[in-house]
Short mmCIF file of C-alpha atoms in Angstrom, two decimals:
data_model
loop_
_atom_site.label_atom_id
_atom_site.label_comp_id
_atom_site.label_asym_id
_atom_site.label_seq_id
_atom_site.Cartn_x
_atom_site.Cartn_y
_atom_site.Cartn_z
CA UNK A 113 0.00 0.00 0.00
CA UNK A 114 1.28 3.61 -0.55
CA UNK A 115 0.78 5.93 2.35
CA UNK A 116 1.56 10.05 2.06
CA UNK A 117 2.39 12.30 4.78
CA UNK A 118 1.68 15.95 4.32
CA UNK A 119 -0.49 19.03 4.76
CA UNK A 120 -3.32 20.66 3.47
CA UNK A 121 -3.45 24.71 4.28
CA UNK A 122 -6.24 24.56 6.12
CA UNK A 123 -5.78 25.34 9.47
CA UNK A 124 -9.55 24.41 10.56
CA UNK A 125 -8.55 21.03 8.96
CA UNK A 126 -7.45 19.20 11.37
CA UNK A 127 -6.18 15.65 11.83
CA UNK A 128 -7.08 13.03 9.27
CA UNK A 129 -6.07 9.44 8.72
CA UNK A 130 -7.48 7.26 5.65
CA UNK A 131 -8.23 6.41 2.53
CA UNK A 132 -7.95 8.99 -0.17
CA UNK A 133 -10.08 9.36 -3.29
CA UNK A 134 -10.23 11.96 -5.92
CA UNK A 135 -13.51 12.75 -8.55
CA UNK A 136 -13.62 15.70 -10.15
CA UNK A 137 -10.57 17.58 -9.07
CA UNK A 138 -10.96 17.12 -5.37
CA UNK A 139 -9.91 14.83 -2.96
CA UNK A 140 -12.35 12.58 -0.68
CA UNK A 141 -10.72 11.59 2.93
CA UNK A 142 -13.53 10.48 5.69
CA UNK A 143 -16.40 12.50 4.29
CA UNK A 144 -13.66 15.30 4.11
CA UNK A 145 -13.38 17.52 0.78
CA UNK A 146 -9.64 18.89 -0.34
CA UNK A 147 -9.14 20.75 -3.50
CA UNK A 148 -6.33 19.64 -5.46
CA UNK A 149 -4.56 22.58 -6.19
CA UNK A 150 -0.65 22.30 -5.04
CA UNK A 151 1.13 20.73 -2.47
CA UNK A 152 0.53 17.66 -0.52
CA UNK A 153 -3.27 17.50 -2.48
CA UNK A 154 -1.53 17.53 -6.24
CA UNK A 155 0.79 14.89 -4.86
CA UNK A 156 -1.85 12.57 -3.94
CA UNK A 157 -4.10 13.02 -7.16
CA UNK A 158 -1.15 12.38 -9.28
CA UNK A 159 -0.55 9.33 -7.07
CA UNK A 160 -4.10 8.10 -7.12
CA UNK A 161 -4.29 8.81 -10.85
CA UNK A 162 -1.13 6.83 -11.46
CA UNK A 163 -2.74 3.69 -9.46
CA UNK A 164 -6.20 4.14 -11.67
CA UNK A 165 -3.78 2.92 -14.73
CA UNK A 166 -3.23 -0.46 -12.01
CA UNK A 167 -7.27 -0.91 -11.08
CA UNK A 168 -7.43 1.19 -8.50
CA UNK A 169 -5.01 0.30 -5.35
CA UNK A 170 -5.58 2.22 -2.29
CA UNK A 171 -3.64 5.17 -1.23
CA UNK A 172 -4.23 6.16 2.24
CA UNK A 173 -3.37 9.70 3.93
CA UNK A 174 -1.96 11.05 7.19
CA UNK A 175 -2.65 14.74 6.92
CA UNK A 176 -2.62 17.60 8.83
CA UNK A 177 -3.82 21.19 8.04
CA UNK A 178 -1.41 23.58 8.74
CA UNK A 179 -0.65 27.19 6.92
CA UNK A 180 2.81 27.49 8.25
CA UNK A 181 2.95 28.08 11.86
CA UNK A 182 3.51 24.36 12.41
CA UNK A 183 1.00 23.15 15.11
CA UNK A 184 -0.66 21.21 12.42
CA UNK A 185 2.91 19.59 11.36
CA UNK A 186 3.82 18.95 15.32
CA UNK A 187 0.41 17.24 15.79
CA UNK A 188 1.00 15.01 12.90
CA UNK A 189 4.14 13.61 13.92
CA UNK A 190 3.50 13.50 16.84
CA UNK A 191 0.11 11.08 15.41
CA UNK A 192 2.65 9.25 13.99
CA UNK A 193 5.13 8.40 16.49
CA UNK A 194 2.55 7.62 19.32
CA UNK A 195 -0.54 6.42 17.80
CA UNK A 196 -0.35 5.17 14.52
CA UNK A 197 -0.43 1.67 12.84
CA UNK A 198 2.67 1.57 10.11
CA UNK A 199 2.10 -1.84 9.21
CA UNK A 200 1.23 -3.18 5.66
CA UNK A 201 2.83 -0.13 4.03
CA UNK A 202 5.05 -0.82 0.96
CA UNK A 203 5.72 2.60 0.25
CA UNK A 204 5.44 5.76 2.60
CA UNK A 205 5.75 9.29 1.46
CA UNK A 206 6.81 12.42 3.73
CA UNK A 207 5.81 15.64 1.58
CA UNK A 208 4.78 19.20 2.96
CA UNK A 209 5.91 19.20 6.88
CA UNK A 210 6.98 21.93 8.72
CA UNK A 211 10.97 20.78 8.60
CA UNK A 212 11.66 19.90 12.43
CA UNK A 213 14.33 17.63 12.75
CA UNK A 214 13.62 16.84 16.52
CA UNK A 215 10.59 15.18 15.71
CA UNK A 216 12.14 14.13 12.11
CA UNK A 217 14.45 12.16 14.22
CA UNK A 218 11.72 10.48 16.40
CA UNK A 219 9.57 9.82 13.29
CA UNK A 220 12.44 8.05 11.63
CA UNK A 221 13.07 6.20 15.16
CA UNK A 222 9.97 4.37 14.67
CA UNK A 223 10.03 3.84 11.11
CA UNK A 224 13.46 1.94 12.15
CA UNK A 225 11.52 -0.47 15.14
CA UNK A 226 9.27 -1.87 12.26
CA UNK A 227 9.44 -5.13 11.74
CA UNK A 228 9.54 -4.79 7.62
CA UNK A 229 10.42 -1.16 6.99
CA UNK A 230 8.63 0.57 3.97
CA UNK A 231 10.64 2.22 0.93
CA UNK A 232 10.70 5.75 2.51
CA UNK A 233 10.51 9.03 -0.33
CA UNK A 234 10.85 12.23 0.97
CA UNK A 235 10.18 15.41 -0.74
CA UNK A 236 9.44 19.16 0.20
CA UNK A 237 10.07 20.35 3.94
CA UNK A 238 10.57 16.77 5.25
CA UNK A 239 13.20 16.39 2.79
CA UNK A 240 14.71 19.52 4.51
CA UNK A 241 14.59 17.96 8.12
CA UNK A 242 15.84 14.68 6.38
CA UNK A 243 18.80 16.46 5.42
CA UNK A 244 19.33 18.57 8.36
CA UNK A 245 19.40 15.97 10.72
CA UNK A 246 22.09 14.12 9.07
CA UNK A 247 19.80 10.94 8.57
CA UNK A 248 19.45 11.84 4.42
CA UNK A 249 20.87 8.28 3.48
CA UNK A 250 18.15 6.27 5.63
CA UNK A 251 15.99 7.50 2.56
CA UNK A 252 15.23 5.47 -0.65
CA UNK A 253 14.35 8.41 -2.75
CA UNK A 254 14.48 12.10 -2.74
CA UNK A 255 13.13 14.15 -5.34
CA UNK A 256 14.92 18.10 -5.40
CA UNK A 257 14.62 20.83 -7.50
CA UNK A 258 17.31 22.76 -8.81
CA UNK A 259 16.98 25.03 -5.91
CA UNK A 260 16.11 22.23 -3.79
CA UNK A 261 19.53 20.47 -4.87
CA UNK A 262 21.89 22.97 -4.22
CA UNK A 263 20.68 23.22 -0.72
CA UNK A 264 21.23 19.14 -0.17
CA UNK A 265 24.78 19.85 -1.95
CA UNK A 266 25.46 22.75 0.17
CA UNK A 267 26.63 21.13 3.74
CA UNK A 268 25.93 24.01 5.92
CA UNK A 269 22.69 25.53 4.69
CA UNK A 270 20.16 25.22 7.49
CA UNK A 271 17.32 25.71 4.57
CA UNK A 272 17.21 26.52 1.00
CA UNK A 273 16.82 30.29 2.06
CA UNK A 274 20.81 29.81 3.14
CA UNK A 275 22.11 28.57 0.43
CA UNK A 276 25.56 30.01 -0.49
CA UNK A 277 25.39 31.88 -3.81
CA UNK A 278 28.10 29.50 -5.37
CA UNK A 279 26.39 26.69 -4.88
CA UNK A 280 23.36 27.90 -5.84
CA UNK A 281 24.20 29.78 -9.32
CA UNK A 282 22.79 27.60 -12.15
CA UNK A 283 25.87 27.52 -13.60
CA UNK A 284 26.94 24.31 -11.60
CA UNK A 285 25.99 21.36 -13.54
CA UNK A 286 23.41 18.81 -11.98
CA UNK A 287 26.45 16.32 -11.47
CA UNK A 288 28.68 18.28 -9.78
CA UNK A 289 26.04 18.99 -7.42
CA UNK A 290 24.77 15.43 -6.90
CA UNK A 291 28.29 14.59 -5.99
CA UNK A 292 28.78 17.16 -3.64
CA UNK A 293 25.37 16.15 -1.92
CA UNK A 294 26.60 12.36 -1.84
CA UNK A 295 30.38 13.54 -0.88
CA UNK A 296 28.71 15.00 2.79
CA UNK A 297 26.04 12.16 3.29
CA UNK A 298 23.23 14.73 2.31
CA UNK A 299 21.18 12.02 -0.23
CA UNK A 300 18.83 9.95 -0.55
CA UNK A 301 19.88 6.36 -2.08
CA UNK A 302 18.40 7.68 -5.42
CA UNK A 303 17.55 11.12 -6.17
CA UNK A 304 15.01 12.26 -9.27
CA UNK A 305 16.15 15.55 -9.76
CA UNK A 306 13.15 17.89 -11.92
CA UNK A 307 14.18 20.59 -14.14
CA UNK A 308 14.63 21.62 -17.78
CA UNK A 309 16.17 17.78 -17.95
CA UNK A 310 14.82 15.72 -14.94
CA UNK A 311 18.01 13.27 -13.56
CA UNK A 312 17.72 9.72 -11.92
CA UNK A 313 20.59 9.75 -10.05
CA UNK A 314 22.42 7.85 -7.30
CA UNK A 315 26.08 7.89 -5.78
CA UNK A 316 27.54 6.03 -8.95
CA UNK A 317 26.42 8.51 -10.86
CA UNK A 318 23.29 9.51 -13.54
CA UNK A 319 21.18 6.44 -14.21
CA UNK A 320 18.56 8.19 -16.53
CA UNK A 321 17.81 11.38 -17.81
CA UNK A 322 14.41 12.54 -19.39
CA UNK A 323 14.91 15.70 -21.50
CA UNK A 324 11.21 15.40 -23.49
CA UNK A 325 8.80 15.67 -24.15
CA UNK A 326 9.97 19.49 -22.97
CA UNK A 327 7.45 22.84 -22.37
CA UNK A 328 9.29 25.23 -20.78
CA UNK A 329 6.13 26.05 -18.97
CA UNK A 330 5.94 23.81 -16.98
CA UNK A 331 9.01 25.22 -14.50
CA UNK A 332 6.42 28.32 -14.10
CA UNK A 333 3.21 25.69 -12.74
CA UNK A 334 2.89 25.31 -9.28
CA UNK A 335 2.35 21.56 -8.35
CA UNK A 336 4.50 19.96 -11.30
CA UNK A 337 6.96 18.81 -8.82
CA UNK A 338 4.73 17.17 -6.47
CA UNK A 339 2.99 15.66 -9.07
CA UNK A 340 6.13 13.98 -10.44
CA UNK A 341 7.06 12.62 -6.54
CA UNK A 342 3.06 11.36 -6.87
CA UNK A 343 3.70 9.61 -9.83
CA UNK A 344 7.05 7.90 -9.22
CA UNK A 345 5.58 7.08 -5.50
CA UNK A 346 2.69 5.22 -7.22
CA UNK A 347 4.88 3.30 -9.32
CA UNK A 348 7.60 2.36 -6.71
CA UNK A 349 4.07 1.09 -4.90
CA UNK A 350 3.15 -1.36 -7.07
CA UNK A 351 6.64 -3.01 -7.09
CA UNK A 352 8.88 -1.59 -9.86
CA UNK A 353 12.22 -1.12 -9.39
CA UNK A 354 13.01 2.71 -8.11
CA UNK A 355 14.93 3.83 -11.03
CA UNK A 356 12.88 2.85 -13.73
CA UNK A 357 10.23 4.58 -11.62
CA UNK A 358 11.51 7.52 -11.96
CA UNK A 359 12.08 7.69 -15.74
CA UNK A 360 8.76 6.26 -16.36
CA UNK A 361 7.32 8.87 -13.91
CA UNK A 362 9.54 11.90 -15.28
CA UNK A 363 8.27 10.54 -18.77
CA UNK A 364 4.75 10.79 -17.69
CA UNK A 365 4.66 14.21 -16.24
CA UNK A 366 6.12 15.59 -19.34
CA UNK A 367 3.52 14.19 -21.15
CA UNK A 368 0.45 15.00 -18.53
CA UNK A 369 2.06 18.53 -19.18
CA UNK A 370 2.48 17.64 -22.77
CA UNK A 371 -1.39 16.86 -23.10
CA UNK A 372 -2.82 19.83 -21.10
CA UNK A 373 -0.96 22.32 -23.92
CA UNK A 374 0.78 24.61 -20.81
CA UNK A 375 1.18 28.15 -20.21
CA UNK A 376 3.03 29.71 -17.22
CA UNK A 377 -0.62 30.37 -15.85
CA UNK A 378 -2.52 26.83 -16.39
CA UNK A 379 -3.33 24.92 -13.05
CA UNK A 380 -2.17 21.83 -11.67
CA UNK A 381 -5.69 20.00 -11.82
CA UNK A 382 -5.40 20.66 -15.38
CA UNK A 383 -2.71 18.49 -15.63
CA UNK A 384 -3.61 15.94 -13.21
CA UNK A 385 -6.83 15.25 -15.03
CA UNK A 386 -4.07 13.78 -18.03
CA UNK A 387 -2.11 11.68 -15.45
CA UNK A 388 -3.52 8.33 -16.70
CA UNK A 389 -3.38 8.70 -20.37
CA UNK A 390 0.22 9.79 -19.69
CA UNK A 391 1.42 6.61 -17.56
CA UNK A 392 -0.48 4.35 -19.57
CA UNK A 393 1.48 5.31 -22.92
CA UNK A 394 4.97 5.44 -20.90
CA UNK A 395 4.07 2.11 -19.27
CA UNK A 396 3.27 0.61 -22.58
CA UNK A 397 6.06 2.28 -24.31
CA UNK A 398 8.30 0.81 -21.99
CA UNK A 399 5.93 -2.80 -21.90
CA UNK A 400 6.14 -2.58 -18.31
CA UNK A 401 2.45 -3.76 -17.58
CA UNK B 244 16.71 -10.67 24.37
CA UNK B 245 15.27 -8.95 21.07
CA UNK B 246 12.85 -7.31 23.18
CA UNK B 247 15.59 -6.25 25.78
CA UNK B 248 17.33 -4.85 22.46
CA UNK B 249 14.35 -3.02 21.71
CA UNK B 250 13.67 -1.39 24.76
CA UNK B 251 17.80 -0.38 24.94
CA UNK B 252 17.48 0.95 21.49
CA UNK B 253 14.23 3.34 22.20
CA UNK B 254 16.04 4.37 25.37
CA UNK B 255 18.93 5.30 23.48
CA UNK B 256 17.09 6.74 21.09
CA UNK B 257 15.05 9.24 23.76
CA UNK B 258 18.16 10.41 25.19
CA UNK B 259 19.66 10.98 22.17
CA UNK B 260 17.18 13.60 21.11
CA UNK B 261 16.99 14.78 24.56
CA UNK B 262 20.48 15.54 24.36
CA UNK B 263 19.93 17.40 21.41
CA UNK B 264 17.63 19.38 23.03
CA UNK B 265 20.36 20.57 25.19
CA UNK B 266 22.79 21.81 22.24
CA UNK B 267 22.34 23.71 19.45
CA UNK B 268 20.41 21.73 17.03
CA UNK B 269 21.02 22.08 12.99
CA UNK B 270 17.76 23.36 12.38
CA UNK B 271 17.53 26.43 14.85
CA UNK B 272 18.60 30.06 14.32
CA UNK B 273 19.98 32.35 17.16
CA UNK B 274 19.20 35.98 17.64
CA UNK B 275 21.35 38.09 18.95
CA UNK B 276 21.09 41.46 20.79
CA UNK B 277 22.62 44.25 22.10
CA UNK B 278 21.99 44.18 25.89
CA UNK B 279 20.98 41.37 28.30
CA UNK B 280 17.44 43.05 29.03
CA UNK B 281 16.33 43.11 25.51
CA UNK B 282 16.73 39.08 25.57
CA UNK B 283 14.85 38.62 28.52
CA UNK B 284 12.22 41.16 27.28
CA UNK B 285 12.33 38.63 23.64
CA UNK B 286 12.06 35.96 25.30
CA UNK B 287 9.52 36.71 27.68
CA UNK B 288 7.89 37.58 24.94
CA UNK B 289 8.10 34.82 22.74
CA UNK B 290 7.15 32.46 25.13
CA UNK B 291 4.14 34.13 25.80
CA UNK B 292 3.21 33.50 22.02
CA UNK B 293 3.72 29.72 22.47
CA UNK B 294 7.10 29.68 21.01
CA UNK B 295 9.88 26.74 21.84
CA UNK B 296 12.67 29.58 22.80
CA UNK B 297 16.04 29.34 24.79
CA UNK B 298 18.48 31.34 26.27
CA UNK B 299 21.63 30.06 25.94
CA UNK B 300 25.49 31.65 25.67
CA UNK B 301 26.27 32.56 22.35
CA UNK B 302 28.93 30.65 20.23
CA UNK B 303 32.54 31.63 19.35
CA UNK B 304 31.75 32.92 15.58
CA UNK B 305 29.32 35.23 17.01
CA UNK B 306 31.34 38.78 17.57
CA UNK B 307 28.69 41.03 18.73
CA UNK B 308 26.26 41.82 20.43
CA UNK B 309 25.94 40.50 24.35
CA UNK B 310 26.94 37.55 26.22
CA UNK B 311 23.33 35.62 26.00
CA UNK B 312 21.18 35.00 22.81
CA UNK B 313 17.57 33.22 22.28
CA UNK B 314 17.73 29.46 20.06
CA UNK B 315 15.10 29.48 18.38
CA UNK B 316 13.24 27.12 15.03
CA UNK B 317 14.73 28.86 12.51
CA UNK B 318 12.33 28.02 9.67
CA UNK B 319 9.87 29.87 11.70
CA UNK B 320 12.08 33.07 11.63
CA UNK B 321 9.82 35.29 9.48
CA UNK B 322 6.96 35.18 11.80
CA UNK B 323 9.61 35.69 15.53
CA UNK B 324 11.17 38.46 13.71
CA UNK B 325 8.09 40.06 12.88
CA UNK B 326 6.53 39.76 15.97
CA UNK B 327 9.67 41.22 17.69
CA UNK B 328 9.95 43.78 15.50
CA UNK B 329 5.93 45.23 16.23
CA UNK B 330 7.08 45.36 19.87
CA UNK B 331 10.57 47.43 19.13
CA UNK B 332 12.55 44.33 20.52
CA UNK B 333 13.90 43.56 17.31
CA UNK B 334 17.35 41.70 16.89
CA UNK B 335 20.39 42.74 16.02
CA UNK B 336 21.43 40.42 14.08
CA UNK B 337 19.04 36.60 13.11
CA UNK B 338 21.87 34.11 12.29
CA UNK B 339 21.35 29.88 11.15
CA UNK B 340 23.28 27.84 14.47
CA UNK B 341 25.37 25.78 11.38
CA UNK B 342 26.84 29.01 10.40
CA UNK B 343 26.64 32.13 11.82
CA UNK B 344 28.30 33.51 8.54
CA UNK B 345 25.71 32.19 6.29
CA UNK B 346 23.53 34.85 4.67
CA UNK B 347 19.78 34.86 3.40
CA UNK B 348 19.84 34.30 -0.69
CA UNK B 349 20.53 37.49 -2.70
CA UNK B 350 20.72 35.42 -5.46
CA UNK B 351 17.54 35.94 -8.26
CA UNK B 352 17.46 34.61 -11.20
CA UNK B 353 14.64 35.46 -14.00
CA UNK B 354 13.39 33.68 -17.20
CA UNK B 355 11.42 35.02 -19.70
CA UNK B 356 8.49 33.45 -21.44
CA UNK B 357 7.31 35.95 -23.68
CA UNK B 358 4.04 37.26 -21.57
CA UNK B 359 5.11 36.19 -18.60
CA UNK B 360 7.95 36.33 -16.51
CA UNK B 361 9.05 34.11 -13.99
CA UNK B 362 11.95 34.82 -10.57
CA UNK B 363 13.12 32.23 -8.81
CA UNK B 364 14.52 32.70 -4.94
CA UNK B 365 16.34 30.51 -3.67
CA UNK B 366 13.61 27.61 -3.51
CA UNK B 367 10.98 29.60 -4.64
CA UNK B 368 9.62 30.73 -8.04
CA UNK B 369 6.50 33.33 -9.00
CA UNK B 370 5.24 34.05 -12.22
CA UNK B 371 3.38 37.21 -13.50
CA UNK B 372 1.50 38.29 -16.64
CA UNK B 373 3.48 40.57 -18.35
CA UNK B 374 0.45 43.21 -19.33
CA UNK B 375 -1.81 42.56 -16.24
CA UNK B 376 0.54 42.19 -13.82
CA UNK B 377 -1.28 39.55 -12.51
CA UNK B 378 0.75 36.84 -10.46
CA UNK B 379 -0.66 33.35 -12.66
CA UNK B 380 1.58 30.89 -10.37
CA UNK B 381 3.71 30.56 -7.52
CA UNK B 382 5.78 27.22 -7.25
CA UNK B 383 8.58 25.60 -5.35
CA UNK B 384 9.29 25.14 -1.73
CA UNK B 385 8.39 22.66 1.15
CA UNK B 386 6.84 24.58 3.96
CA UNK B 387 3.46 24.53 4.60
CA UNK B 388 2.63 27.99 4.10
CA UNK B 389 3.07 27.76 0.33
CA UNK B 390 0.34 26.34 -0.94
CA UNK B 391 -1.34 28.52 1.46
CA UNK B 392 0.14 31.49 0.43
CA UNK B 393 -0.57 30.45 -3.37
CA UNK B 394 -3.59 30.39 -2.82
CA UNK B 395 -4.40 33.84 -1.62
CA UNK B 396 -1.57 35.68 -3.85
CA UNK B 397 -2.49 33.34 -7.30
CA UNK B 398 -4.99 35.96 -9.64
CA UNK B 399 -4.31 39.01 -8.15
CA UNK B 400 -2.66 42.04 -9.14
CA UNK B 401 1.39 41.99 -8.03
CA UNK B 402 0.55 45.31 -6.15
CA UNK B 403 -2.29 44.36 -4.78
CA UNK B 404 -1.87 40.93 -3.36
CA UNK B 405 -0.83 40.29 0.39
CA UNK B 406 3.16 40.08 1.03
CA UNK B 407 4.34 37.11 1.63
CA UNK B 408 6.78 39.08 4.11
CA UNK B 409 4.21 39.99 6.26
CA UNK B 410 1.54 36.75 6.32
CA UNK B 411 4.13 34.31 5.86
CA UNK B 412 5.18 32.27 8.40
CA UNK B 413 8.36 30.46 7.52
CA UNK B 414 11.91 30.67 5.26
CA UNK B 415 9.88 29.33 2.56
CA UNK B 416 7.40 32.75 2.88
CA UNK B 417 10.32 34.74 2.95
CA UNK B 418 12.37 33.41 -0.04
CA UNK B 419 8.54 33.90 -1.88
CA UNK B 420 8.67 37.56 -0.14
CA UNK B 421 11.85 38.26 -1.31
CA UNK B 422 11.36 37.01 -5.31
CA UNK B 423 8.04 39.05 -5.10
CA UNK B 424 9.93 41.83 -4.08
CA UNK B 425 12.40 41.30 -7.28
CA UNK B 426 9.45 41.04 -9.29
CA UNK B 427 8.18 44.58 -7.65
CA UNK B 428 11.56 46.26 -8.63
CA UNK B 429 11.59 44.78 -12.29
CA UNK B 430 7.73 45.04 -13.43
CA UNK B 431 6.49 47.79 -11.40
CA UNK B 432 6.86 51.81 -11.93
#
C-alpha cells in the first residue's frame, strides 16, 4: 500500500487518517473535501491517478492542516510516532511538513523499530529535516529541484533560504552537485532531480535522464513537482524497481504537461486530469504492464 | 533478548534527542542582541506567544552583540522576527546555528516566457502576466505555508496581493517575499 504524509493549508482542517479518493478535481478523505490545487493535495491526485492505470489500489493519507505556523505539522508527527499503525505499508511518502528535525528524528526512530520497513521518499520540507538531521541516506528516494539540490549539496545551509550563492548559481551542472550532496552524506539512495532535464541519479552517478517531451512552462506551474514525486511514488508502490520509476514517472509528467498544452498560468488540476493517459502510454512504451 | 534490544534501542534513542535538546540543534537560528534586558524582554515575549525559545550563551563565531542570545526554530524566523519587530525588541542580528556567517539568498534569477515572466529565490519561483501584472503561479518550496500562500496571492494584481513578508510564516514565505519583491523592482513603476 502507498501511504503520504503531508499538509493541506487549512488550518480548521485538522487531523485526518485514511483512505484517499479523488472525482472531479478534489480529494475525498472520511467524508472530508480537499481541493487539489498544489502541495501535498496535487501529490496525492497524481498518485491516485497513477494507481487508476493499475485498477485502483488504495492510497491512504496522514494529513494535517497547517498554513505554516507548524502546530498542524507537530500534531502530525507526533500522530505518527505515538498512535499510529505503520504496518502493511510498501511505500510511505513524507511531503509538505513543517521541517523539524527533533521530531524528524523520532519519526524516523519508529520507522526503524518496524518489523519490515517501507521504501521511505521524501520530498518538500521533510526532505529539509531529512537532510538537516544528518539521517538523508536512511531515505530510498528524494526528489529536489534545482533550488532544492543545491541546498542538499550545500553542507551548511540550514534551509534553502541559506544557500551560499556558489552553490546555488545555475551555472553548476546537476552532477557536480549530486556529488557534492553524496560527498557530505546529504542524499537519498536515489535522487530524481526535476528541471529543464529531470536526472535519476544515485552515488555512482546519472542512471537516466528525461529531457522530453519538454514545455518550458511547466518550471512556471505550481504543483509539477509534487505531481512527479506522486507519480514515481505510485509506481515504486506497485513493485517496480526505483529507477525505472523515476524515468517512467519523469516521462509521464512531461507528457500530462504535454497533453494539457501549458502556459506559465494553467493549473495543476489541469494536468492531473491527463495523469492516466500519460502513464499508460509510458508504461506501454516501456511494456512494463 | 530482542525485546531487551528493543527497549535499549528506544532508550537510546530518547536520550539521544533529549540531548539534542540541550545543544544547538542544525535546524535552529539564534538571535542576537545588544543588551541582556532586551533578551529577557524577547524571550519573555516569545514564550508568551507559544514559542519553543532558549536562552543560551552565544557561540565563538558570534562577535557582537551580548553575552546571551535566544535558540530558536529557525524556519519559523519570518513570523519571531516580525513579531519582535511590532514590539521594538527587534534583533540585532538573526543568524542559522550551522553558520553564523551564512547569509539569506541574494541570489535571483529570471526567465522570460514571452508574456510572462518568472523569478526564482532561492527555492521559490513566482510568475506574472506581463500586461496585467497579474501573479498566474507561484511554485517551489516545502513549507506549509506555500500552498497557502498560493492560494491567496495566485490571480491578483502583483501590487495588490498580500506580502508574503508579512503573512508568511516560515523561510519558505520569505524566499517567496523576497522574489516578489524582485518582481516589484523589475515590473512595477
Amino acid at each position: 500500500m502507498l501511504a503520504i504524509v503531508g499538509t493541506v493549508p487549512d488550518n480548521d482542517f485538522g487531523l485526518a487518517e485514511g483512505r484517499v479518493a479523488l472525482e472531479t478535481d478534489h480529494l475525498h478523505m472520511n467524508g472530508r473535501t480537499i481541493p487539489v490545487n498544489r502541495g501535498t493535495p496535487a501529490l496525492l491526485g497524481a498518485a491516485i491517478q497513477t494507481l487508476a492505470v493499475f485498477g485502483h489500489a488504495p492510497v491512504f493519507g496522514f494529513l494535517a492542516g497547517d498554513t505554516g505556523k507548524g502546530r498542524g505539522s507537530r500534531n502530525l508527527y507526533e500522530h505518527l510516532v505515538d498512535n499510529v499503525s505503520l504496518s502493511g505499508i510498501h511505500t510511505l511518502v513524507f511531503h509538505y511538513l513543517q521541517p523539524d528535525t527533533d521530531w524528524h528524528n523520532r519519526v524516523l526512530f519508529r520507522l526503524q523499530d518496524l518489523e519490515t520497513a517501507p521504501i521511505l521518499i521524501a520530498d518538500a520540507g521533510f526532505m529539509y529535516a531529512a537532510k538537516m538531521s544528518g539521517a538523508a541516506p536512511s531515505y530510498d528516494l528524494f526528489t529536489p529541484d534545482a533550488g532544492e539540490l543545491a541546498f542538499l549539496a550545500d553542507e551548511t545551509a540550514p534551509h534553502p533560504f541559506y544557500t551560499r550563492g556558489f552553490i546555488l548559481h545555475t551555472d553548476n551542472p546537476v552532477t557536480e552537485l549530486v556529488d557534492r550532496a553524496y560527498a557530505h552524506d546529504n542524499a537519498a539512495r536515489y535522487l530524481l532531480v526535476k528541471g529543464a532535464v529531470d536526472y535519476v541519479m544515485n552515488r555512482q552517478g546519472e542512471l537516466f535522464r528525461v529531457e522530453g517531451p519538454s514545455h518550458e512552462a511547466m518550471e512556471a506551474i505550481g504543483g509539477t513537482g509534487d505531481t512527479l514525486t506522486g507519480i514515481v511514488s505510485a509506481l515504486i508502490s506497485t513493485g517496480m524497481a526505483i529507477p525505472e520509476a523515476g524515468f517512467a514517472a519523469a516521462k509521464a509528467n512531461r507528457m500530462a504537461g504535454q497533453y494539457a498544452s501549458p502556459t506559465p498560468a494553467t493549473g495543476i488540476d489541469e494536468i492531473i486530469r491527463h495523469i492516466p493517459r500519460a502513464v499508460e502510454t509510458v508504461l506501454n512504451q516501456k511494456r512494463y504492464l | 533478548m530482542a525485546l531487551l534490544f528493543k527497549f535499549l534501542k528506544k532508550a537510546r534513542d530518547k536520550q539521544a534527542a533529549q540531548r539534542d535538546r540541550n545543544t544547538f540543534q542544525t535546524d535552529h537560528g539564534i538571535l542576537v542582541f545588544e543588551h541582556t534586558s532586551e533578551v529577557i524582554q524577547a524571550e519573555r515575549r516569545l514564550k508568551q506567544s507559544g514559542w519553543d525559545v532558549r536562552v543560551m550563551g552565544p557561540p565563538p563565531e558570534i562577535q557582537t552583540g551580548c553575552d546571551l542570545v535566544i535558540v530558536f526554530p529557525l524556519i519559523e524566523q519570518l513570523e519571531i522576527v516580525r513579531l519582535l519587530a511590532a514590539n521594538n525588541n527587534e534583533p540585532l542580528q538573526v543568524v542559522p546555528v550551522t553558520d553564523p556567517l551564512l547569509e539569506p539568498v541574494s541570489l535571483f534569477q529570471t526567465k522570460d516566457f514571452g508574456d510572462y515572466l518568472m523569478i526564482r529565490a532561492a527555492n521559490m519561483k513566482i510568475t506574472v502576466d506581463k500586461q496585467t501584472r497579474i501573479i498566474v503561479n507561484i511554485s517551489g518550496g516545502g513549507c506549509p505555508d506555500v500552498p497557502w500562500l498560493a492560494g491567496v496571492m495566485v490571480g491578483q494584481q502583483l501590487d495588490a496581493a498580500p506580502d508574503p513578508l508579512e503573512i508568511g510564516h516560515t523561510l519558505c514565505g520569505y524566499a517567496l517575499g523576497l522574489a516578489c519583491k524582485e518582481m516589484k523592482r523589475q515590473c512595477l513603476p
